[in-house]
Short mmCIF file of C-alpha atoms and ligand atoms in Angstrom, two decimals:
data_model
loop_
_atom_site.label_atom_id
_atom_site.label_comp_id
_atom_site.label_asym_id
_atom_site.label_seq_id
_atom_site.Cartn_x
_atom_site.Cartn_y
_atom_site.Cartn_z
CA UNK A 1 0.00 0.00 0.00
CA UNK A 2 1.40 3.35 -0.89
CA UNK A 3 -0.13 5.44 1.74
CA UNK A 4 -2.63 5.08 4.90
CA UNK A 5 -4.54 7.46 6.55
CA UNK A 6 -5.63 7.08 10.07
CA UNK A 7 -8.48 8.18 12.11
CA UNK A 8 -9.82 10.72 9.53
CA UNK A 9 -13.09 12.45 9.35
CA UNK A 10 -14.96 12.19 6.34
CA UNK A 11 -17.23 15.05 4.96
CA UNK A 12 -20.83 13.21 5.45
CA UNK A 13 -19.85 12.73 9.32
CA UNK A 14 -18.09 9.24 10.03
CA UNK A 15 -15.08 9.68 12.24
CA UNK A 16 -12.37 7.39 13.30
CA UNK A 17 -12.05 5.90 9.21
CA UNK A 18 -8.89 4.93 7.47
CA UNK A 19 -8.14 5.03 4.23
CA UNK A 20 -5.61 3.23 2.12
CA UNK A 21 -4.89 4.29 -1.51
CA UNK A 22 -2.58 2.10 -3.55
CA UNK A 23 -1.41 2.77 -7.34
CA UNK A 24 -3.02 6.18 -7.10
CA UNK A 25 -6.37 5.19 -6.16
CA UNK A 26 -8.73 4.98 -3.26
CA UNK A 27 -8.77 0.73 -2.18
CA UNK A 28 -10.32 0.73 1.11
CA UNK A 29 -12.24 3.36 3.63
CA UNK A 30 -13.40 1.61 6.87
CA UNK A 31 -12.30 1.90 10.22
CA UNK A 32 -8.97 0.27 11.94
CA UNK A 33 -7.40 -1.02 8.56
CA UNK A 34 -4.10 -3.07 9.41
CA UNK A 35 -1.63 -2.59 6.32
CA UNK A 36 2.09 -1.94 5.78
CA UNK A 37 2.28 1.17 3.88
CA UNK A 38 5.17 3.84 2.48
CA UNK A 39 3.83 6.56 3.79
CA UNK A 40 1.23 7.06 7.17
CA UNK A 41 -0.81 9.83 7.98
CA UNK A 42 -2.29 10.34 11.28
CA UNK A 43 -5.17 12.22 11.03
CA UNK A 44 -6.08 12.76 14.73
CA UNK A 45 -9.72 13.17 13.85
CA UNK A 46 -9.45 15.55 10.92
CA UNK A 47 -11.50 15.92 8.10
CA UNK A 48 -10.33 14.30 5.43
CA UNK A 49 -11.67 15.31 1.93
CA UNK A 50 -11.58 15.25 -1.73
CA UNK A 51 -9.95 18.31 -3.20
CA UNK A 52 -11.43 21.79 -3.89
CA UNK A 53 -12.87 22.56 -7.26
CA UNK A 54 -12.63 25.77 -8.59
CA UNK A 55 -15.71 25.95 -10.93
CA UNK A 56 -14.40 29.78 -12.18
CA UNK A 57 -11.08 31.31 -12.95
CA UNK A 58 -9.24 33.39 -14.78
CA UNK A 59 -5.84 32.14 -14.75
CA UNK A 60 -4.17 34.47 -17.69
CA UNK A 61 -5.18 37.76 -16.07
CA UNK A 62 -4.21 36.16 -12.18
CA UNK A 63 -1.46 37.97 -10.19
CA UNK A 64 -1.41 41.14 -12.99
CA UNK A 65 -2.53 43.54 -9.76
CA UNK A 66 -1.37 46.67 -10.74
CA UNK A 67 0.11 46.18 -14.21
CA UNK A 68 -0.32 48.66 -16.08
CA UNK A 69 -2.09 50.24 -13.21
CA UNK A 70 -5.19 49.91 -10.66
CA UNK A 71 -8.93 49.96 -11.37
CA UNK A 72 -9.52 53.36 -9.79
CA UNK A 73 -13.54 52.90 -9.83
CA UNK A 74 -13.67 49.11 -9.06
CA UNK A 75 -15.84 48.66 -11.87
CA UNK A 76 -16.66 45.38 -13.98
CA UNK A 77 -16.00 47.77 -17.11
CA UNK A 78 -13.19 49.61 -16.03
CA UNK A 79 -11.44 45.96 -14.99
CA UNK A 80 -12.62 44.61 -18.93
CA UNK A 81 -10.97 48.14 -20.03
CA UNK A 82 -7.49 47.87 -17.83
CA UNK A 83 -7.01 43.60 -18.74
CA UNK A 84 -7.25 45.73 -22.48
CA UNK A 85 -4.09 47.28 -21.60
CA UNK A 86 -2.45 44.39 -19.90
CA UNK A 87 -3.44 42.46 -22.91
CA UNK A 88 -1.69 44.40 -25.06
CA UNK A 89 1.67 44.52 -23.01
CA UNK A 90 1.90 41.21 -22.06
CA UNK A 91 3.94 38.22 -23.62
CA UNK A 92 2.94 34.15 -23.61
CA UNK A 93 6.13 33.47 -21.33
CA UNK A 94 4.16 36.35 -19.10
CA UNK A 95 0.97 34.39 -18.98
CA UNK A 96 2.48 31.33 -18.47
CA UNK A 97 4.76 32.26 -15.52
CA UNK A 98 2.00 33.73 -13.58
CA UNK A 99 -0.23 31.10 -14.32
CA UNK A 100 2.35 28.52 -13.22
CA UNK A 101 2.97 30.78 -9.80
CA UNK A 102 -1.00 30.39 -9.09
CA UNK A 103 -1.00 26.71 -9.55
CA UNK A 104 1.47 26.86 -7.17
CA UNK A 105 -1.12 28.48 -4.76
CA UNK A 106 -3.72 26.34 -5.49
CA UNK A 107 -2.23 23.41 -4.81
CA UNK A 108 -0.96 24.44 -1.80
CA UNK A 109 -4.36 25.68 -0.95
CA UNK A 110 -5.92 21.93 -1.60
CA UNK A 111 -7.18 22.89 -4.85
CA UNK A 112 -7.31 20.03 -7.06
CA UNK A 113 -8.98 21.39 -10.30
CA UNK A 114 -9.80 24.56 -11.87
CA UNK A 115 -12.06 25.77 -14.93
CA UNK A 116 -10.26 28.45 -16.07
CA UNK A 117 -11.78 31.18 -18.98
CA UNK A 118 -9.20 32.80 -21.17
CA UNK A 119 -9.48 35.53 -22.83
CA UNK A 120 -9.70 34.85 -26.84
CA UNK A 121 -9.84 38.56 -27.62
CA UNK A 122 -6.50 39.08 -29.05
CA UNK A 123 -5.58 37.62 -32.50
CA UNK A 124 -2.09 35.89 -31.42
CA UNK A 125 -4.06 34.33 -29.06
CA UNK A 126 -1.66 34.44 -26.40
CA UNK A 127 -3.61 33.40 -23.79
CA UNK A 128 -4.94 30.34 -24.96
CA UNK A 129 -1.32 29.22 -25.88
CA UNK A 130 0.31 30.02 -22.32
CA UNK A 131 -2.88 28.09 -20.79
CA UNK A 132 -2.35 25.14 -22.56
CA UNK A 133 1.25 25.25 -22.37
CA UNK A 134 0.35 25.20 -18.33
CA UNK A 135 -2.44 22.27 -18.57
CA UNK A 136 0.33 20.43 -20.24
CA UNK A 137 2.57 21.07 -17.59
CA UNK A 138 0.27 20.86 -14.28
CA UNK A 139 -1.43 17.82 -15.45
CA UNK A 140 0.23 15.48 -13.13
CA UNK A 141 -1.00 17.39 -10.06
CA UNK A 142 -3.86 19.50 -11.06
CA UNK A 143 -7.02 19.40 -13.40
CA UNK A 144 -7.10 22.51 -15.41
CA UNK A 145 -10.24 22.90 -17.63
CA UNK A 146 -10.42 25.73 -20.07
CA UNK A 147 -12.99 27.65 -21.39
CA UNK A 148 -13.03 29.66 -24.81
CA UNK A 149 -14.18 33.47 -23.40
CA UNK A 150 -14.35 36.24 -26.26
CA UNK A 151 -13.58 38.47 -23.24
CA UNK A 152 -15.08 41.54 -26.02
CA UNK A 153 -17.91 39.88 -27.33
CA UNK A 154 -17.95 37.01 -30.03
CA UNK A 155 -20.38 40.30 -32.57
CA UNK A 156 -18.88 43.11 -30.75
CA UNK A 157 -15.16 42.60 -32.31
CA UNK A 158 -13.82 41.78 -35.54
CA UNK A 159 -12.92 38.69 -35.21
CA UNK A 160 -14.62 37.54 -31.94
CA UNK A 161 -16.07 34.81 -33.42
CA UNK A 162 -13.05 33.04 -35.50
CA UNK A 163 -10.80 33.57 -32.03
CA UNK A 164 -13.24 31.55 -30.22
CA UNK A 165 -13.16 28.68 -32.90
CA UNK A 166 -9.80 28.62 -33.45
CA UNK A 167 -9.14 28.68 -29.93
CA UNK A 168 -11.08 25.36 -29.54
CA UNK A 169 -8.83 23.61 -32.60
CA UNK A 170 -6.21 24.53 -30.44
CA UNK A 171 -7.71 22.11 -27.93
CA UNK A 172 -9.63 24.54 -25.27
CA UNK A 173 -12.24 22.73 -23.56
CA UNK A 174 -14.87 24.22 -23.07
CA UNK A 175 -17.35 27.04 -25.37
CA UNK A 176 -17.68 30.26 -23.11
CA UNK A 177 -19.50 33.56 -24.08
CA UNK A 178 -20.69 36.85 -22.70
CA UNK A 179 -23.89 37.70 -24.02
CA UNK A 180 -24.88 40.76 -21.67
CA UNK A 181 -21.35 42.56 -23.12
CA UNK A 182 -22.96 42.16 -26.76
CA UNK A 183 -23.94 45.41 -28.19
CA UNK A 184 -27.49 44.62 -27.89
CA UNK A 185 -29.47 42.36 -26.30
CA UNK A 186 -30.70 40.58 -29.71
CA UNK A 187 -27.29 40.51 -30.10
CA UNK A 188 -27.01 38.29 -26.56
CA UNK A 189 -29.08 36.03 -27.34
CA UNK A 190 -27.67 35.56 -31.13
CA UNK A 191 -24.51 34.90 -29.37
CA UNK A 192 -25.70 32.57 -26.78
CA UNK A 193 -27.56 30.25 -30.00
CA UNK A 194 -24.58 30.41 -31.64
CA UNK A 195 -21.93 29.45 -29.40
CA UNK A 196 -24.92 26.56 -28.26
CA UNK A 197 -24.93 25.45 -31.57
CA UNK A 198 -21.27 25.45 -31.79
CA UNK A 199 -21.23 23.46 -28.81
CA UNK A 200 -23.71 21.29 -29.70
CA UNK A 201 -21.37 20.36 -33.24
CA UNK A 202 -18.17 19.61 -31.41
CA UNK A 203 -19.81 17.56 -28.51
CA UNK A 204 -18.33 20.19 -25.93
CA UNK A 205 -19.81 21.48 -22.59
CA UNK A 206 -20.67 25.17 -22.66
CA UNK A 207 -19.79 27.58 -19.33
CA UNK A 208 -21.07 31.42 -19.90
CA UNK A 209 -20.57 34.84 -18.23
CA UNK A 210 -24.29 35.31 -18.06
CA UNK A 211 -26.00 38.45 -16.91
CA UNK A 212 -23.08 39.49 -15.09
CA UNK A 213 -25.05 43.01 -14.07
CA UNK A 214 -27.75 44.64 -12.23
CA UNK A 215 -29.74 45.25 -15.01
CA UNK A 216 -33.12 43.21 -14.39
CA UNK A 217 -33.68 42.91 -17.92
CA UNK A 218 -30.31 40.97 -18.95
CA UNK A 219 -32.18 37.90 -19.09
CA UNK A 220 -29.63 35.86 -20.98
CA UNK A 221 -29.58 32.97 -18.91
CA UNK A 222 -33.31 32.13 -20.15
CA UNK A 223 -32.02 31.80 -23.93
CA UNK A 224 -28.98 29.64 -22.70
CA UNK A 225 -32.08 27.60 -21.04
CA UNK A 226 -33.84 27.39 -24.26
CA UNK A 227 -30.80 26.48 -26.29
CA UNK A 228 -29.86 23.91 -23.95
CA UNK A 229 -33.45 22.26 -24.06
CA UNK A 230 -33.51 23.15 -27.91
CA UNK A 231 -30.09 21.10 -28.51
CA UNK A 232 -30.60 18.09 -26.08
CA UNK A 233 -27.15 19.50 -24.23
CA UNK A 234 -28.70 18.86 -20.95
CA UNK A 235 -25.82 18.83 -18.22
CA UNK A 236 -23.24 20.16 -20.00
CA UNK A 237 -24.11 23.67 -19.99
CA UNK A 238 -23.26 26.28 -17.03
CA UNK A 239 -24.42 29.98 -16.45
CA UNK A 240 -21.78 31.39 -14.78
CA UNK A 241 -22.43 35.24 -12.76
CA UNK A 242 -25.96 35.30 -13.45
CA UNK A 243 -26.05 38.36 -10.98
CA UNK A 244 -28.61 40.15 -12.77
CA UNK A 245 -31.20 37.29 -11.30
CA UNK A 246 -30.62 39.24 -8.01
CA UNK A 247 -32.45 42.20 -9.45
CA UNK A 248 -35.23 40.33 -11.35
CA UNK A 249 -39.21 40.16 -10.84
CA UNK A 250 -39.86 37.42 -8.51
CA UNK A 251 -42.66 36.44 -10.80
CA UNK A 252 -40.39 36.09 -13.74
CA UNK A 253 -37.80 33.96 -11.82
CA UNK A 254 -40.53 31.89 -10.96
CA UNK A 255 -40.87 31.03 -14.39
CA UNK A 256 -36.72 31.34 -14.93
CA UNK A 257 -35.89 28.84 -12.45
CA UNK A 258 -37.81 25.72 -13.64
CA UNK A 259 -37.21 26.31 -16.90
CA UNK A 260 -33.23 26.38 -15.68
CA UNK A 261 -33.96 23.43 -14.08
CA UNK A 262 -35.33 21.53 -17.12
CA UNK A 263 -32.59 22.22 -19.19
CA UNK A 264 -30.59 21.02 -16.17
CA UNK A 265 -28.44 24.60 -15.82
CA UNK A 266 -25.31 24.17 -13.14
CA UNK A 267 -25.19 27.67 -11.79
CA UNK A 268 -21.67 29.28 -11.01
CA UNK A 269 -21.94 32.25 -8.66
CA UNK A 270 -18.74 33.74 -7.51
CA UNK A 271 -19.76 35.58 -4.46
CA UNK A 272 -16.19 37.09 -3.44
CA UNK A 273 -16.58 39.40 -7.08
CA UNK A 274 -20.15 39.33 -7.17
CA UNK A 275 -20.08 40.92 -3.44
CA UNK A 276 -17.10 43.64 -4.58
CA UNK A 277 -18.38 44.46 -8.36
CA UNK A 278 -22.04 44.27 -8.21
CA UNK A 279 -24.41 47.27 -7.23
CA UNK A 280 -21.49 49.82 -7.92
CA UNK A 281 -23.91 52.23 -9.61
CA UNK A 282 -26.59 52.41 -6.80
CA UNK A 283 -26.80 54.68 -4.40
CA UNK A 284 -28.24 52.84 -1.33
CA UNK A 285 -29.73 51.02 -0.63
CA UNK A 286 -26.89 49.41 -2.54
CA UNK A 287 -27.73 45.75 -4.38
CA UNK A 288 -25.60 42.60 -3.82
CA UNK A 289 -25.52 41.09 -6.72
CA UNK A 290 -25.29 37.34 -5.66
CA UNK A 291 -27.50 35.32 -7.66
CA UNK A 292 -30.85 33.57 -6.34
CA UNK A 293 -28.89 30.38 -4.61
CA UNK A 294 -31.18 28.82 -1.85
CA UNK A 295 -33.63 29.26 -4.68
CA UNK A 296 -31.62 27.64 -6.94
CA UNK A 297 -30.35 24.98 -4.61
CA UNK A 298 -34.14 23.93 -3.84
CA UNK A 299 -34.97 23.74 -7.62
CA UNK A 300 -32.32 20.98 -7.51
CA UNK A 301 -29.86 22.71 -9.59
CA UNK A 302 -26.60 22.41 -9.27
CA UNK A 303 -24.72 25.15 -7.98
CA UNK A 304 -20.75 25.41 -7.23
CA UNK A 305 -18.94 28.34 -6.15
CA UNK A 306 -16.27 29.99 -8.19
CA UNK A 307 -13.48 32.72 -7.16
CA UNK A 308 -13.08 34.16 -10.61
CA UNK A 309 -10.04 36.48 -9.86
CA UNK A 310 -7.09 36.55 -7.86
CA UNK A 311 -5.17 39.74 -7.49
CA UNK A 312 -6.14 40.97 -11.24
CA UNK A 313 -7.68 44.17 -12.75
CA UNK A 314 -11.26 43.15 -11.08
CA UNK A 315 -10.52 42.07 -7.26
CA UNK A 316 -7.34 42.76 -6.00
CA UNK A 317 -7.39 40.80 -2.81
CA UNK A 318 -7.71 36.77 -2.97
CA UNK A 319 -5.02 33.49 -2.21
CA UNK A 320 -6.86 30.52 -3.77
CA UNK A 321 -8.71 29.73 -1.00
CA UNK A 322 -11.94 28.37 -1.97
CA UNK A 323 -13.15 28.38 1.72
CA UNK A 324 -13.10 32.08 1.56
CA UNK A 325 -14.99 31.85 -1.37
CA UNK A 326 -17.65 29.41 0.76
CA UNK A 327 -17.55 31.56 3.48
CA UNK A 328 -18.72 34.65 1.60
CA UNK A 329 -21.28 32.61 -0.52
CA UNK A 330 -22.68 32.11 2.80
CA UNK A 331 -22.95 35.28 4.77
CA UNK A 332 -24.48 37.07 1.09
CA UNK A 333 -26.64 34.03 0.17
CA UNK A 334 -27.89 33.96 3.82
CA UNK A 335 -27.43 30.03 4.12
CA UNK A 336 -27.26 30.19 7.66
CA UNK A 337 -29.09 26.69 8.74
CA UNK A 338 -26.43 23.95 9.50
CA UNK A 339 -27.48 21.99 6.52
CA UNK A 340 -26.99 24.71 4.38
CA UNK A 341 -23.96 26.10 5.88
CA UNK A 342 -22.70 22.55 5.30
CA UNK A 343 -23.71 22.42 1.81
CA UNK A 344 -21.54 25.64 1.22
CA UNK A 345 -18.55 23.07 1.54
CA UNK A 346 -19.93 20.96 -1.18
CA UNK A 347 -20.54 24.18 -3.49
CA UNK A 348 -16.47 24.22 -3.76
CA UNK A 349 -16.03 20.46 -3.88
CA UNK A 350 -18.40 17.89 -4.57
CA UNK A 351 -20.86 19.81 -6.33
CA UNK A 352 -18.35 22.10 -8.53
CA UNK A 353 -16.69 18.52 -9.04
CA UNK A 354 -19.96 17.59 -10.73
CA UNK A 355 -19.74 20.80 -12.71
CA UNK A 356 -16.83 20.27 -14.50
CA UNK A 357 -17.68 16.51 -15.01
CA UNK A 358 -14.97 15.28 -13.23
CA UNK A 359 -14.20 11.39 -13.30
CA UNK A 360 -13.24 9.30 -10.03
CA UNK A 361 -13.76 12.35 -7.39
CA UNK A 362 -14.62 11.35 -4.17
CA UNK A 363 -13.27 9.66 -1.15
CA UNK A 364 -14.52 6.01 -1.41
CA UNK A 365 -12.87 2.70 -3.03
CA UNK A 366 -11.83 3.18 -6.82
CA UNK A 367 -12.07 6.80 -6.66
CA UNK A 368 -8.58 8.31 -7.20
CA UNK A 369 -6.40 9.20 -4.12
CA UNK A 370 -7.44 12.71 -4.56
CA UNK A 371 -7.69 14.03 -0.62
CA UNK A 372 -7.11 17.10 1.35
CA UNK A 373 -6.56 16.80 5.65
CA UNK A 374 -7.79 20.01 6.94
CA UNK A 375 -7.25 21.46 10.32
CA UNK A 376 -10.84 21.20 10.99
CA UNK A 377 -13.29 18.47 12.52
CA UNK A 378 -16.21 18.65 10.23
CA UNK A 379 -17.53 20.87 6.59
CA UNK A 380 -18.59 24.03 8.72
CA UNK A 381 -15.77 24.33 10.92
CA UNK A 382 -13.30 23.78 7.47
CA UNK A 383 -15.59 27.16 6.16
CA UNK A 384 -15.27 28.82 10.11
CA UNK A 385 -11.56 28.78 10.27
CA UNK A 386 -10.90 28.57 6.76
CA UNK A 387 -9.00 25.35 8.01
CA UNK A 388 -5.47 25.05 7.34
CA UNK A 389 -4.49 22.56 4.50
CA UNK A 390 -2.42 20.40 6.66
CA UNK A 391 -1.58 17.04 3.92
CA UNK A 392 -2.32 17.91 0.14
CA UNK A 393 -2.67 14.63 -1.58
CA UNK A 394 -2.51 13.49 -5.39
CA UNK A 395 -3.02 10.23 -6.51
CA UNK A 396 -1.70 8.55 -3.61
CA UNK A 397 1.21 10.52 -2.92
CA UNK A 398 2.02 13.86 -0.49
CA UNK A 399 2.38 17.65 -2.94
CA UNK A 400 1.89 19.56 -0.30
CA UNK A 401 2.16 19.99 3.79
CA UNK A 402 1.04 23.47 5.99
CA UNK A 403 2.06 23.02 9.39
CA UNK A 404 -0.88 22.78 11.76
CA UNK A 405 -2.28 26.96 12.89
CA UNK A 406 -1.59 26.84 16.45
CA UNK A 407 -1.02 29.94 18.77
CA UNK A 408 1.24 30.16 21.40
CA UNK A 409 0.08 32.03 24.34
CA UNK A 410 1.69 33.25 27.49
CA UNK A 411 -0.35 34.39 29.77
CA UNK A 412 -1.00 33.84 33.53
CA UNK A 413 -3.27 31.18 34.30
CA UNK A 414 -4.12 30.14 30.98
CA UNK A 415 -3.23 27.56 28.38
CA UNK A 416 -0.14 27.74 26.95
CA UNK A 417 -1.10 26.80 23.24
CA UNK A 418 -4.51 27.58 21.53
CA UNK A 419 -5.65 25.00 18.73
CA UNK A 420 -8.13 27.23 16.72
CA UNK A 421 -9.76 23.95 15.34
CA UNK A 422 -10.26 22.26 19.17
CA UNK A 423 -11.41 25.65 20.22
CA UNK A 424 -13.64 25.93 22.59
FE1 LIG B 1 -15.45 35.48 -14.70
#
């Protein structure tokens, strides 16, 4: 056996389970297994789980804070206006090398995939050929999806449209759009039937910035419903964003919602952005822009979190840490029951796992050896204390180790060390 893990927690509540992975995958998961093994983990009751998903990223415009300078206003446009200027500065080797610096993070961070968009805007298509370079390169350690996004619109530019399709002979994954940044909205919805349709021809799932406003009448996600139904791609299409449902009649997303639901829509918000970029031109009260998730979670869609941006032109805080991103899906999306405050654990693993359509996730026998040990006992304290990422596991063997978060405290009378995930 190549590794054993001992006394873990697992996410739907057994404790005191070991797990032995051999060859890169999962073999056993049952308490008090007995087996010689290279390596040995003691897990001390930890939870053990598969690896974060990151349903929403964009990896070619990551850890470009400040280049060529800030977004003064914070704005969605004036970010899509700045990564202009970036774009045009910026060299494949660039890309690449920050790309390759935020796997680093990632993994580190427990991340184990990542659906990426880049940017086919620009006619060298520079992006697309550092992000491959890098899904080459990571593949041994991380899944990197990635998503054809005509950052400009695929009518808006020139040639928005050709970029996108040469970008997937290239071998991107994935057919992305942004409808709502079309010059009309007849233009939207042309977009959105004929990126489907393209989608539909190459057998290739579809992710979309949809609605990604606070204008109640972007109601793009309702075509990309109807084009999913239309085509018989059922499952394979996501709306990413869809703030703009945040603003909408509550009559009309009573009609929006099933017929998501029928076309069997995933829904990506990305409540870190959504919570910094959305309602920027109110005055107050001042909108939040999540989209409608316990809504969405009760229609039986499925619904994984994203972070979208670290340290870019549109959020310029972030480390990779998808339980920041569940902890902020959370507090906007009010999911404060403990069910649902669990669930906001799955929205960055299982559930964004399902997403992307990811093969042998999980933590039972034959999955792959795909785990994380956090410093945390069970799903809500992991999204509390944003646990620490103690063992980082892929296929079997160790890529990463944080040492345990524990304070040291001197003070009379009191204990001497302070074990934020045994606290109180
Ligand atoms: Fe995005």
């Amino acid at each position: 056996m190549d590794l054993l893990i001992k006394n873990a927690t697992l996410t739907d509540g057994r404790t005191g389970i070991d797990i032995a992975c051999d060859k890169g995958k999962i073999v056993a998961v049952e308490p008090s297994i007995t087996v010689e093994a290279g390596q040995m983990i003691e897990a001390a009751g930890c939870l053990v789980s598969p690896p974060f998903v990151d349903p929403h990223f964009h990896m070619d415009a990551t850890l470009s804070l400040g280049r060529p300078r800030l977004n003064q206003s914070g704005t969605l446009l004036e970010g899509i206006s700045l990564w202009g200027e970036l774009r045009a500065e910026q060299t494949v080797e660039d890309i690449a090398e920050r790309a390759m610096k935020f796997c680093d993070l990632a993994v580190s961070m427990g991340i184990g995939a990542i659906r990426s968009h880049v940017d086919t805007g620009d006619d060298p298509l520079m992006g697309v050929e550092a992000l491959l370079h890098v899904q080459d390169r990571v593949k041994d350690y991380l899944d990197l999806q990635l998503v054809a996004f005509p950052q400009d619109g695929v009518f808006r530019t020139a040639n928005g449209w050709e970029n996108v399709v040469r970008a997937l002979d290239r071998g991107v994954n994935v057919v992305g759009g942004i409808p709502h940044f079309e010059r009309t909205m007849a233009d939207g919805a042309r977009s959105v039937r004929a990126l489907c349709e393209l989608a539909a021809e190459r057998g290739l799932p579809v992710d979309m910035h949809c609605d990604e406003s606070d204008d109640p009448m972007s109601r793009h996600v309702e075509t990309l419903a109807y084009e999913t139904n239309r085509l018989g791609l059922h499952g394979r299409v996501a709306g990413s964003h869809l703030t703009s449902m945040h603003s909408m009649d509550s009559y009309y997303v009573s009609k929006l919602i099933p017929l998501m639901a029928e076309a069997e829509l995933a829904a990506i918000p990305n409540p870190l952005i959504n919570i910094m970029i959305q309602g920027k031109h109110d005055t107050y009260p001042k909108r939040r822009g999540m989209t409608r998730v316990p809504e969405l979670k009760a229609a039986g869609i499925k619904v994984g979190f994203g972070s979208d941006c670290v340290m870019d032109p549109w959020y310029s805080l972030g480390r990779a840490d998808m339980l920041d991103v569940a902890s902020m899906g959370l507090h906007v999306a009010q999911l404060c029951s403990r069910d649902d405050m669990a669930w906001c654990f799955d929205a960055v693993t299982g559930n964004a796992a399902k997403i992307l359509g990811l093969d042998g996730y999980g933590v039972a026998p034959g999955c792959d050896a795909n785990l994380v040990v956090l410093q945390a006992r069970d799903r809500i304290e992991a999204v509390r204390l944003r646990a620490t990422r103690l063992y980082v596991i892929r296929r079997g063997k160790i890529i990463s180790q944080t040492p345990a978060s524990v304070a040291t405290l001197d003070l009379p009378d009191r204990p001497a060390a302070l074990d934020p995930a045994h606290y109180p």
